[in-house]
PDB file of C-alpha atoms in Angstrom:
ATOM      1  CA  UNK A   1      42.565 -14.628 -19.115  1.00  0.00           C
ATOM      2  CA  UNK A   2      38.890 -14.748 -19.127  1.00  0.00           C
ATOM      3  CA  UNK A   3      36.972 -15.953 -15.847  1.00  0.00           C
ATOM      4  CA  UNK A   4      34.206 -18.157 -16.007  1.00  0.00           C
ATOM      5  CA  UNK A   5      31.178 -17.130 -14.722  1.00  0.00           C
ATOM      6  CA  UNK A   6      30.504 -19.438 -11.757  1.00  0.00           C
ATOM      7  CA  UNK A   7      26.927 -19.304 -12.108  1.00  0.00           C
ATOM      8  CA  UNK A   8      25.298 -19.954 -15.606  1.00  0.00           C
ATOM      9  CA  UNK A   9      21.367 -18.862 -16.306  1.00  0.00           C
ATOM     10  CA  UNK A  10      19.151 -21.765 -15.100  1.00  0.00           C
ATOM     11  CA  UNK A  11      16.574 -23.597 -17.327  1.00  0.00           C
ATOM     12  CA  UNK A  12      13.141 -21.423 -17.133  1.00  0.00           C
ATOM     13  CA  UNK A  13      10.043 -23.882 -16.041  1.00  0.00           C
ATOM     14  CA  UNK A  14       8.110 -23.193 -19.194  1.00  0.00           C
ATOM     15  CA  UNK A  15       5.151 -20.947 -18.277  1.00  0.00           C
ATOM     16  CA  UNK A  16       2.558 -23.266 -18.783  1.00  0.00           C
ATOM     17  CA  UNK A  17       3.448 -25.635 -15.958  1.00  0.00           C
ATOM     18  CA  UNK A  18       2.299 -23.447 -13.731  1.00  0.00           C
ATOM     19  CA  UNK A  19      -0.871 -21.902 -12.480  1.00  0.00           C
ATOM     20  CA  UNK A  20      -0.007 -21.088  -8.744  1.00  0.00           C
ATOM     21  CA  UNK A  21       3.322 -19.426  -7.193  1.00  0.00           C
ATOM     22  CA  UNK A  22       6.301 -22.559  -6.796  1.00  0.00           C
ATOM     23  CA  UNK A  23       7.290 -21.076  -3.692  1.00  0.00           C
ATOM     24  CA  UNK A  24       4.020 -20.087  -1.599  1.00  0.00           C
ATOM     25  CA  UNK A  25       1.760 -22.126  -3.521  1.00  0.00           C
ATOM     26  CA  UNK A  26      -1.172 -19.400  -2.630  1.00  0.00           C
ATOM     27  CA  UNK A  27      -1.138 -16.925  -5.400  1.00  0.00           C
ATOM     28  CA  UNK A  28      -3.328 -18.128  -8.708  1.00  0.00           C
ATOM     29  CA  UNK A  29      -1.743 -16.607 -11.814  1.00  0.00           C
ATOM     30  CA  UNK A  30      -4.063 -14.260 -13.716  1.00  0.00           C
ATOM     31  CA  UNK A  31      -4.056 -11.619 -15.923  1.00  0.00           C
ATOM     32  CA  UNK A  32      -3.474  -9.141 -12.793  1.00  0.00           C
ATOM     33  CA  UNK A  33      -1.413 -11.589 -10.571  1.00  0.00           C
ATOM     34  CA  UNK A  34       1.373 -12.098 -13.180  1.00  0.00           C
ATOM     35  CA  UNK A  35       3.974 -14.925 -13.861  1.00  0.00           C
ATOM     36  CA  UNK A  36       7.802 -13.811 -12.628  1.00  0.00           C
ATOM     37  CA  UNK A  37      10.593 -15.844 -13.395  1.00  0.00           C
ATOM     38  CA  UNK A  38      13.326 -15.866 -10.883  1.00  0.00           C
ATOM     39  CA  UNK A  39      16.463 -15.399 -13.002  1.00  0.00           C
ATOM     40  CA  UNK A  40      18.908 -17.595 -10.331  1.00  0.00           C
ATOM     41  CA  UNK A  41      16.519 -20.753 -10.219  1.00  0.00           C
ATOM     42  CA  UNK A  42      13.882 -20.378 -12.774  1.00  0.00           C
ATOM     43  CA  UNK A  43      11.195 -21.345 -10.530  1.00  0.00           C
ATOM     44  CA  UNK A  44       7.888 -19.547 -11.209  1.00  0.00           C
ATOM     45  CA  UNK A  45       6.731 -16.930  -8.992  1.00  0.00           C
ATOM     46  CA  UNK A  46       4.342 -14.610  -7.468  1.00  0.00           C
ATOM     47  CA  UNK A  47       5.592 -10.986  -7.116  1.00  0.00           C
ATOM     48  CA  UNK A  48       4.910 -11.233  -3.048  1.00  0.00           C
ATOM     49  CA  UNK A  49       7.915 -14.011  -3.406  1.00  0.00           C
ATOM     50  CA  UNK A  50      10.322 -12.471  -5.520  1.00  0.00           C
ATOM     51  CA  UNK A  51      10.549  -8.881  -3.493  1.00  0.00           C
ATOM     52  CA  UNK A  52      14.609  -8.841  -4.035  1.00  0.00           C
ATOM     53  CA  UNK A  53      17.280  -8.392  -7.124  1.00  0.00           C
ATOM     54  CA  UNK A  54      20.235  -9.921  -7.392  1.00  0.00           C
ATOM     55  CA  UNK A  55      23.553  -9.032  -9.492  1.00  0.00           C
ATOM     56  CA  UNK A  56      23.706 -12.111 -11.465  1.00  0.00           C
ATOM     57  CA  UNK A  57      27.225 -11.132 -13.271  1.00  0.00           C
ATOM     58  CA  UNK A  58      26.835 -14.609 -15.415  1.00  0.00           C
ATOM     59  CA  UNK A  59      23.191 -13.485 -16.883  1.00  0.00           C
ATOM     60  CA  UNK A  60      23.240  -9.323 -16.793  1.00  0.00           C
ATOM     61  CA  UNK A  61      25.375  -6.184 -15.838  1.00  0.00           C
ATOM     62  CA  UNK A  62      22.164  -5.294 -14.009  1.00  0.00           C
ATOM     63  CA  UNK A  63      20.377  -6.709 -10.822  1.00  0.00           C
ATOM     64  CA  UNK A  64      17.947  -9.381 -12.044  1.00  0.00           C
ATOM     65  CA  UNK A  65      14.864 -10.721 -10.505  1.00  0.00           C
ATOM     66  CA  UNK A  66      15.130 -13.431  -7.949  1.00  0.00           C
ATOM     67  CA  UNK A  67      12.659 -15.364  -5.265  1.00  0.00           C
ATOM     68  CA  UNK A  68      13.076 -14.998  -1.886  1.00  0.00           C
ATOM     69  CA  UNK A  69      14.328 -18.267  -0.875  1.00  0.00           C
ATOM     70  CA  UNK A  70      17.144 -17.839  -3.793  1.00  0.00           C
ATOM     71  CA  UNK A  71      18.230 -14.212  -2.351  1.00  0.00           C
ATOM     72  CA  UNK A  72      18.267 -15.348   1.184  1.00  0.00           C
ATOM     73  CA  UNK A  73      20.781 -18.598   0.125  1.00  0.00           C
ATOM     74  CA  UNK A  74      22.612 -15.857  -2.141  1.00  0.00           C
ATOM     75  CA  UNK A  75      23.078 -14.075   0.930  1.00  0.00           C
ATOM     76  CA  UNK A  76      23.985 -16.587   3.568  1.00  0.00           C
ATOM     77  CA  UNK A  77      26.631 -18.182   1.383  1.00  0.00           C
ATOM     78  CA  UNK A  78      28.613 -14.772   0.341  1.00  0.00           C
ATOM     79  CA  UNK A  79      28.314 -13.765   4.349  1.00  0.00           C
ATOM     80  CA  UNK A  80      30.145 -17.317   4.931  1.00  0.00           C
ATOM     81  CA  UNK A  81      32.430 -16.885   2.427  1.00  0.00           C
ATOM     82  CA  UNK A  82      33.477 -13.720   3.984  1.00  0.00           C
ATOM     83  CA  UNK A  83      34.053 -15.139   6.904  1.00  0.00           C
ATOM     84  CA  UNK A  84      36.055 -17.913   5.926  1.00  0.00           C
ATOM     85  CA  UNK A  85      38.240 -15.674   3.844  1.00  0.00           C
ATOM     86  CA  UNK A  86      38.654 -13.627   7.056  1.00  0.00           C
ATOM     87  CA  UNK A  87      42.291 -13.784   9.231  1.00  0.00           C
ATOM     88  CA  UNK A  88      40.478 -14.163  12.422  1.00  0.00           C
ATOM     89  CA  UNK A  89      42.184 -11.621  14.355  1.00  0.00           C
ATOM     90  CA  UNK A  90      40.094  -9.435  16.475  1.00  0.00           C
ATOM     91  CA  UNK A  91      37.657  -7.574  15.526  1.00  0.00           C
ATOM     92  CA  UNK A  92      38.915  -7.728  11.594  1.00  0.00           C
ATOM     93  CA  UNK A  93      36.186 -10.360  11.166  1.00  0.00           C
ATOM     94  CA  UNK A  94      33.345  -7.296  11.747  1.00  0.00           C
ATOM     95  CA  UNK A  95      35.051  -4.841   9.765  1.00  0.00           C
ATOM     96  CA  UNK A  96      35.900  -7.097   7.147  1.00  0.00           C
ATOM     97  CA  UNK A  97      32.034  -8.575   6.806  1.00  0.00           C
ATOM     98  CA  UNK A  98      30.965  -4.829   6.560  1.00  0.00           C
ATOM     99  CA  UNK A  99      33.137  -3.789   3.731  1.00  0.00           C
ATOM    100  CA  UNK A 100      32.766  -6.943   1.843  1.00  0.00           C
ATOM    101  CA  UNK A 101      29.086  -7.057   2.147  1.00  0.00           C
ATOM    102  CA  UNK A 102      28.442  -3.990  -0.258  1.00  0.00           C
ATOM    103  CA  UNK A 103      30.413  -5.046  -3.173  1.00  0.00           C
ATOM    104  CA  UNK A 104      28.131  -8.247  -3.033  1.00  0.00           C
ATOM    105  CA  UNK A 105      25.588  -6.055  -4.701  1.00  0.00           C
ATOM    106  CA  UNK A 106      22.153  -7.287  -3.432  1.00  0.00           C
ATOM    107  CA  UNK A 107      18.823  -5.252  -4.236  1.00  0.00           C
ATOM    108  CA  UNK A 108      15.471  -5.255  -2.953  1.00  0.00           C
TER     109      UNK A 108
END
């Protein structure tokens, strides 16, 4: 049986609706400050936003583009999901969070 994926490829903001960065709101796209799409919310972005990759299993087999903001909720949910898939006995929750943190696969 084929899984899912969970997450599918958002809807790109078409590149003329915007001139600045959607998450700063500093940066003025020109021909040297370019346009990046973030490939988990398709906001458009400066390059000082989207720093990070993310493994986006849905969209790529490699890690894809993402802002900041989307990498730092990427990462907060798969730490809590750790942890609520942890026994709670000792000190398993530590070990466990350490081992399942690399196969999340985040880049920067």
């Amino acid at each position: 049986a084929k899984k899912l994926p969970s997450e599918l490829a958002p809807a790109w903001v078409p590149d003329d609706a915007a001139t600045h960065c959607m998450i700063c709101n500093k940066t003025n796209f020109t021909l040297v400050n370019r346009k990046h799409h973030c490939r988990r919310c398709g906001k458009i972005v400066c390059n000082n936003c989207s720093t990070k990759r993310l493994l986006l299993p849905s969209q790529a087999t490699d890690p894809q583009r993402v802002c900041d903001p989307c990498f730092a909720e990427a990462s907060s949910k798969r730490i809590s999901d750790v942890r609520a898939d942890s026994s709670g006995d000792d000190e398993s929750d530590d070990n466990n969070l350490a081992q399942e943190q690399e196969p999340a696969q985040f880049f920067s």
